[in-house]
Each structure stands twice: as C-alpha cells, then as structure tokens.
Amino acid sequence: SETPWVQQELIYTTRIYYYPALNRGAELSPLDIPNAIVTQIAETNYEKKINNKNYIVYEVKYAIFPQSSGLLTIPGQLFQGSLADPRRPRSFFDFGRGSNESLVRLRNENKEVTIQPRPAEFTGRDWLPARSIKLREEWSENPNGITVGQPVTRSIIIDADGLQASQLPPLDIPALMGAQTYPDDPETNEQSSIKGVLSSRTEKIAII
C-alpha cells in the first residue's frame, strides 16, 4: 500500500538475486526504521530463471507498523558478500571459499511511504487498522445446560489479521445478573507468516 493508515501493517520484501553462488559470510544489514515497529516474518531461498540463468534468490519479508502519520522513510539495506567459484555447489548457507571470487557490496534505494492519520470521522475508543477482525467465544460446558452453583468457563477470543497482539484492546464485559464472575488474566498470542502477523487475545471468565 502506498498510502496506509497509521499503525497499519505494511509488508516489505527484500530480495537478493545471485549467480552462480556466494561465499560463506554474506550478510544483509537489519532493517531499522525510526517511528516504526519492524518484525521479520519470513526468510526463504529459491531459484528463479532469468535470461536462461538459474539465479538463487534470498528473500526476507518484514512487517512494518508505522507509529506516526506523515512521511515514512524505509532506509536501504546494505548487502555484503563475495561471489564464489562457479564450480562449487550453490547454497546460501553452505558455501565453500573459492579462489576465484569477487567482492559484492550493494545497497537498495530508500523507499518513502505517506502514512495517513486516523480519519477525522473516527470516534471509537480503539483504532484497529487490521485486514480482518473476528470475535468468537468458547464454553467449557454447554451454556444451555448450566446448573445452579456449578462453575462454567466462558472464553471470548479476538482474532486479528494484520495487527500485533499488543494492539488488541481489553474487552468490556458487562456484569451478569444472578451470577458471580471471576475473570482470569488475558492471554495473547502472535504468529508470523509470509502473509503477515496474526494475533489473538483470549479473556476467560469463570461463571457461577
């Protein structure tokens, strides 16, 4: 997205194409962005044919969460390595050092993205610029067969695609007439995939 919202997840990908191979010790500098939270979500290697040559592609994906509106500058990353002897096996992680090599030092260009502030018409308490949000519940027993004095646990879960777990707010759970409630500490979970960050927040309430 060229004009994302503040705190919206951006997926940023860096790819290095090399042929025939790289020596051990090749490295890519970390991605550090002021006023943004950066999480590496994937790192893969694969082959791609370009002009009848089978290039090895080293790919790193990041999830970027801008924390303020305005112009966000994603700085170029520095790659350093040396091309290996073409007679040696090609592997990003298992290189031998050959005598026929050339030093490679590259930096990709800076990328500028305009981050939009919260819309003026937004009046909610919690700003959640996710790709999707779902609210669901689970019960330890069938809620239609609860017995007086018997405890039952209700779990309310928020699932979010494109948000960090720390962005998920606490729920407003109303009091229940004729019952005592005992809430547990909330549980959060966060996972990463090539598509981005998936997170959840679970609040459990024991009801008697």
mmCIF file of C-alpha atoms in Angstrom:
data_model
loop_
_atom_site.group_PDB
_atom_site.id
_atom_site.type_symbol
_atom_site.label_atom_id
_atom_site.label_comp_id
_atom_site.label_asym_id
_atom_site.label_seq_id
_atom_site.Cartn_x
_atom_site.Cartn_y
_atom_site.Cartn_z
ATOM 1 C CA SER A 1 0.000 0.000 0.000
ATOM 2 C CA GLU A 2 1.338 3.423 -0.959
ATOM 3 C CA THR A 3 -0.888 5.370 1.472
ATOM 4 C CA PRO A 4 -1.508 3.158 4.513
ATOM 5 C CA TRP A 5 -3.052 4.216 7.802
ATOM 6 C CA VAL A 6 -1.033 4.847 10.928
ATOM 7 C CA GLN A 7 -0.343 1.546 12.779
ATOM 8 C CA GLN A 8 -1.470 -0.446 9.738
ATOM 9 C CA GLU A 9 0.765 -3.382 8.834
ATOM 10 C CA LEU A 10 2.988 -2.935 5.773
ATOM 11 C CA ILE A 11 4.633 -5.970 4.155
ATOM 12 C CA TYR A 12 8.116 -5.099 2.887
ATOM 13 C CA THR A 13 10.257 -7.575 0.934
ATOM 14 C CA THR A 14 13.974 -7.515 0.151
ATOM 15 C CA ARG A 15 15.301 -9.927 -2.491
ATOM 16 C CA ILE A 16 18.901 -10.682 -3.470
ATOM 17 C CA TYR A 17 19.449 -12.477 -6.789
ATOM 18 C CA TYR A 18 22.859 -14.102 -7.194
ATOM 19 C CA TYR A 19 24.637 -16.301 -9.712
ATOM 20 C CA PRO A 20 26.449 -18.634 -9.520
ATOM 21 C CA ALA A 21 26.910 -18.686 -5.725
ATOM 22 C CA LEU A 22 28.048 -16.710 -2.695
ATOM 23 C CA ASN A 23 30.826 -17.430 -0.230
ATOM 24 C CA ARG A 24 30.186 -18.026 3.440
ATOM 25 C CA GLY A 25 29.832 -14.827 5.444
ATOM 26 C CA ALA A 26 27.475 -12.937 3.137
ATOM 27 C CA GLU A 27 25.179 -10.715 5.207
ATOM 28 C CA LEU A 28 22.263 -8.327 4.929
ATOM 29 C CA SER A 29 22.034 -5.428 7.361
ATOM 30 C CA PRO A 30 18.994 -5.289 9.691
ATOM 31 C CA LEU A 31 16.016 -3.124 8.766
ATOM 32 C CA ASP A 32 15.734 -0.324 11.324
ATOM 33 C CA ILE A 33 13.073 2.372 10.812
ATOM 34 C CA PRO A 34 12.535 5.326 13.155
ATOM 35 C CA ASN A 35 8.921 5.747 14.359
ATOM 36 C CA ALA A 36 8.007 2.219 13.290
ATOM 37 C CA ILE A 37 7.949 -1.288 14.738
ATOM 38 C CA VAL A 38 9.686 -3.786 12.432
ATOM 39 C CA THR A 39 9.293 -7.571 12.668
ATOM 40 C CA GLN A 40 10.958 -10.073 10.345
ATOM 41 C CA ILE A 41 8.240 -12.531 9.325
ATOM 42 C CA ALA A 42 9.928 -14.815 6.764
ATOM 43 C CA GLU A 43 13.293 -15.793 5.287
ATOM 44 C CA THR A 44 13.488 -18.125 2.280
ATOM 45 C CA ASN A 45 15.702 -19.273 -0.603
ATOM 46 C CA TYR A 46 14.524 -20.400 -4.008
ATOM 47 C CA GLU A 47 15.585 -20.486 -7.673
ATOM 48 C CA LYS A 48 14.358 -18.279 -10.491
ATOM 49 C CA LYS A 49 15.343 -18.459 -14.140
ATOM 50 C CA ILE A 50 16.283 -15.084 -15.685
ATOM 51 C CA ASN A 51 17.698 -14.905 -19.230
ATOM 52 C CA ASN A 52 18.302 -18.661 -19.196
ATOM 53 C CA LYS A 53 20.289 -18.495 -15.937
ATOM 54 C CA ASN A 54 19.104 -20.152 -12.731
ATOM 55 C CA TYR A 55 19.554 -17.474 -10.093
ATOM 56 C CA ILE A 56 19.348 -18.215 -6.380
ATOM 57 C CA VAL A 57 17.005 -15.761 -4.656
ATOM 58 C CA TYR A 58 17.466 -14.911 -0.982
ATOM 59 C CA GLU A 59 14.241 -13.284 0.236
ATOM 60 C CA VAL A 60 13.452 -11.603 3.551
ATOM 61 C CA LYS A 61 9.982 -10.312 4.441
ATOM 62 C CA TYR A 62 9.219 -7.759 7.142
ATOM 63 C CA ALA A 63 6.058 -6.481 8.791
ATOM 64 C CA ILE A 64 6.288 -2.728 9.421
ATOM 65 C CA PHE A 65 3.911 -0.919 11.781
ATOM 66 C CA PRO A 66 4.294 2.896 11.431
ATOM 67 C CA GLN A 67 3.657 4.639 14.745
ATOM 68 C CA SER A 68 3.074 8.162 13.458
ATOM 69 C CA SER A 69 1.487 9.764 10.398
ATOM 70 C CA GLY A 70 3.383 11.662 7.727
ATOM 71 C CA LEU A 71 6.278 10.645 5.512
ATOM 72 C CA LEU A 72 7.851 7.316 6.480
ATOM 73 C CA THR A 73 11.302 6.596 5.055
ATOM 74 C CA ILE A 74 12.304 2.947 4.788
ATOM 75 C CA PRO A 75 16.115 3.037 4.564
ATOM 76 C CA GLY A 76 18.004 0.957 2.041
ATOM 77 C CA GLN A 77 19.682 -2.163 3.395
ATOM 78 C CA LEU A 78 23.339 -2.977 2.855
ATOM 79 C CA PHE A 79 24.322 -6.352 1.426
ATOM 80 C CA GLN A 80 27.923 -7.575 1.554
ATOM 81 C CA GLY A 81 29.348 -10.807 0.220
ATOM 82 C CA SER A 82 31.547 -12.314 -2.465
ATOM 83 C CA LEU A 83 30.658 -14.405 -5.487
ATOM 84 C CA ALA A 84 32.087 -17.897 -5.149
ATOM 85 C CA ASP A 85 33.857 -20.179 -7.593
ATOM 86 C CA PRO A 86 31.122 -21.281 -10.058
ATOM 87 C CA ARG A 87 32.414 -24.859 -9.888
ATOM 88 C CA ARG A 88 31.403 -25.107 -6.215
ATOM 89 C CA PRO A 89 27.880 -26.070 -5.032
ATOM 90 C CA ARG A 90 25.425 -23.180 -4.794
ATOM 91 C CA SER A 91 23.850 -22.784 -1.389
ATOM 92 C CA PHE A 92 23.264 -19.663 0.652
ATOM 93 C CA PHE A 93 24.088 -21.403 3.923
ATOM 94 C CA ASP A 94 26.750 -23.914 2.911
ATOM 95 C CA PHE A 95 29.377 -22.169 0.804
ATOM 96 C CA GLY A 96 32.978 -23.152 0.358
ATOM 97 C CA ARG A 97 35.511 -20.401 -0.126
ATOM 98 C CA GLY A 98 36.979 -20.429 -3.620
ATOM 99 C CA SER A 99 39.985 -18.643 -5.075
ATOM 100 C CA ASN A 100 38.023 -17.160 -7.954
ATOM 101 C CA GLU A 101 35.720 -14.634 -6.279
ATOM 102 C CA SER A 102 34.652 -11.006 -6.475
ATOM 103 C CA LEU A 103 33.519 -8.745 -3.644
ATOM 104 C CA VAL A 104 29.899 -7.576 -3.787
ATOM 105 C CA ARG A 105 28.666 -4.567 -1.807
ATOM 106 C CA LEU A 106 25.192 -3.283 -2.662
ATOM 107 C CA ARG A 107 22.542 -1.091 -1.073
ATOM 108 C CA ASN A 108 18.946 -0.864 -2.236
ATOM 109 C CA GLU A 109 17.256 2.512 -2.521
ATOM 110 C CA ASN A 110 15.300 4.258 0.214
ATOM 111 C CA LYS A 111 11.541 3.906 -0.019
ATOM 112 C CA GLU A 112 9.174 6.688 1.029
ATOM 113 C CA VAL A 113 5.588 5.985 2.055
ATOM 114 C CA THR A 114 2.943 8.514 3.127
ATOM 115 C CA ILE A 115 1.230 7.373 6.328
ATOM 116 C CA GLN A 116 -2.323 8.643 6.790
ATOM 117 C CA PRO A 117 -3.548 9.704 10.254
ATOM 118 C CA ARG A 118 -6.703 8.328 11.788
ATOM 119 C CA PRO A 119 -9.740 9.565 9.843
ATOM 120 C CA ALA A 120 -11.300 12.689 11.298
ATOM 121 C CA GLU A 121 -14.677 10.941 11.463
ATOM 122 C CA PHE A 122 -13.295 8.092 13.606
ATOM 123 C CA THR A 123 -14.789 8.344 17.116
ATOM 124 C CA GLY A 124 -14.170 4.865 18.502
ATOM 125 C CA ARG A 125 -12.081 4.069 21.545
ATOM 126 C CA ASP A 126 -9.702 1.634 19.842
ATOM 127 C CA TRP A 127 -8.063 2.150 16.441
ATOM 128 C CA LEU A 128 -7.611 -1.272 14.795
ATOM 129 C CA PRO A 129 -6.481 -0.990 11.141
ATOM 130 C CA ALA A 130 -6.448 -4.758 10.531
ATOM 131 C CA ARG A 131 -7.148 -6.739 7.368
ATOM 132 C CA SER A 132 -9.801 -8.598 9.339
ATOM 133 C CA ILE A 133 -11.010 -8.948 12.940
ATOM 134 C CA LYS A 134 -13.207 -11.723 14.333
ATOM 135 C CA LEU A 135 -14.843 -12.118 17.727
ATOM 136 C CA ARG A 136 -15.772 -15.614 18.925
ATOM 137 C CA GLU A 137 -16.488 -17.471 22.150
ATOM 138 C CA GLU A 138 -15.955 -20.917 23.624
ATOM 139 C CA TRP A 139 -17.616 -22.590 26.634
ATOM 140 C CA SER A 140 -16.282 -25.329 28.909
ATOM 141 C CA GLU A 141 -19.832 -26.683 29.133
ATOM 142 C CA ASN A 142 -22.976 -26.314 27.057
ATOM 143 C CA PRO A 143 -24.309 -22.889 28.146
ATOM 144 C CA ASN A 144 -27.883 -24.119 27.657
ATOM 145 C CA GLY A 145 -27.458 -26.741 30.397
ATOM 146 C CA ILE A 146 -25.818 -24.806 33.229
ATOM 147 C CA THR A 147 -26.696 -25.938 36.771
ATOM 148 C CA VAL A 148 -27.041 -23.578 39.721
ATOM 149 C CA GLY A 149 -23.793 -23.475 41.698
ATOM 150 C CA GLN A 150 -21.812 -25.329 39.024
ATOM 151 C CA PRO A 151 -18.893 -23.300 37.595
ATOM 152 C CA VAL A 152 -18.583 -22.845 33.855
ATOM 153 C CA THR A 153 -15.884 -21.024 31.912
ATOM 154 C CA ARG A 154 -16.601 -18.690 29.036
ATOM 155 C CA SER A 155 -13.702 -17.735 26.734
ATOM 156 C CA ILE A 156 -14.002 -14.702 24.460
ATOM 157 C CA ILE A 157 -11.369 -14.500 21.717
ATOM 158 C CA ILE A 158 -10.392 -11.671 19.381
ATOM 159 C CA ASP A 159 -8.586 -12.862 16.218
ATOM 160 C CA ALA A 160 -6.839 -10.207 14.122
ATOM 161 C CA ASP A 161 -5.076 -10.436 10.774
ATOM 162 C CA GLY A 162 -2.527 -7.644 10.375
ATOM 163 C CA LEU A 163 -2.198 -6.454 13.983
ATOM 164 C CA GLN A 164 0.258 -7.143 16.763
ATOM 165 C CA ALA A 165 -1.058 -8.755 19.922
ATOM 166 C CA SER A 166 -0.182 -5.598 21.851
ATOM 167 C CA GLN A 167 -2.655 -3.647 19.687
ATOM 168 C CA LEU A 168 -5.652 -5.756 20.750
ATOM 169 C CA PRO A 169 -7.673 -3.962 23.443
ATOM 170 C CA PRO A 170 -9.283 -5.399 26.579
ATOM 171 C CA LEU A 171 -12.950 -6.256 26.233
ATOM 172 C CA ASP A 172 -15.803 -4.551 28.038
ATOM 173 C CA ILE A 173 -17.666 -7.485 29.565
ATOM 174 C CA PRO A 174 -20.907 -6.496 31.351
ATOM 175 C CA ALA A 175 -21.873 -7.871 34.743
ATOM 176 C CA LEU A 176 -24.237 -10.856 34.799
ATOM 177 C CA MET A 177 -27.378 -10.660 36.903
ATOM 178 C CA GLY A 178 -27.770 -13.641 39.243
ATOM 179 C CA ALA A 179 -24.198 -14.907 38.792
ATOM 180 C CA GLN A 180 -20.728 -14.410 40.199
ATOM 181 C CA THR A 181 -17.897 -13.922 37.702
ATOM 182 C CA TYR A 182 -14.155 -14.442 38.149
ATOM 183 C CA PRO A 183 -12.053 -13.249 35.200
ATOM 184 C CA ASP A 184 -8.601 -14.744 34.528
ATOM 185 C CA ASP A 185 -5.637 -12.786 33.263
ATOM 186 C CA PRO A 186 -5.905 -12.330 29.478
ATOM 187 C CA GLU A 187 -3.769 -14.459 27.165
ATOM 188 C CA THR A 188 -2.258 -13.142 23.955
ATOM 189 C CA ASN A 189 -0.685 -14.953 21.036
ATOM 190 C CA GLU A 190 1.189 -13.699 17.974
ATOM 191 C CA GLN A 191 2.366 -15.637 14.923
ATOM 192 C CA SER A 192 4.097 -14.641 11.710
ATOM 193 C CA SER A 193 3.764 -15.991 8.186
ATOM 194 C CA ILE A 194 4.707 -14.809 4.709
ATOM 195 C CA LYS A 195 1.333 -13.036 4.616
ATOM 196 C CA GLY A 196 1.936 -11.034 7.783
ATOM 197 C CA VAL A 197 1.234 -11.055 11.507
ATOM 198 C CA LEU A 198 -1.694 -12.954 13.037
ATOM 199 C CA SER A 199 -2.593 -12.289 16.663
ATOM 200 C CA SER A 200 -5.234 -13.157 19.207
ATOM 201 C CA ARG A 201 -6.357 -12.123 22.682
ATOM 202 C CA THR A 202 -8.330 -14.505 24.914
ATOM 203 C CA GLU A 203 -10.240 -13.462 28.010
ATOM 204 C CA LYS A 204 -11.620 -16.239 30.223
ATOM 205 C CA ILE A 205 -14.348 -15.737 32.821
ATOM 206 C CA ALA A 206 -15.406 -18.342 35.354
ATOM 207 C CA ILE A 207 -19.142 -18.041 35.965
ATOM 208 C CA ILE A 208 -21.057 -19.491 38.912
#
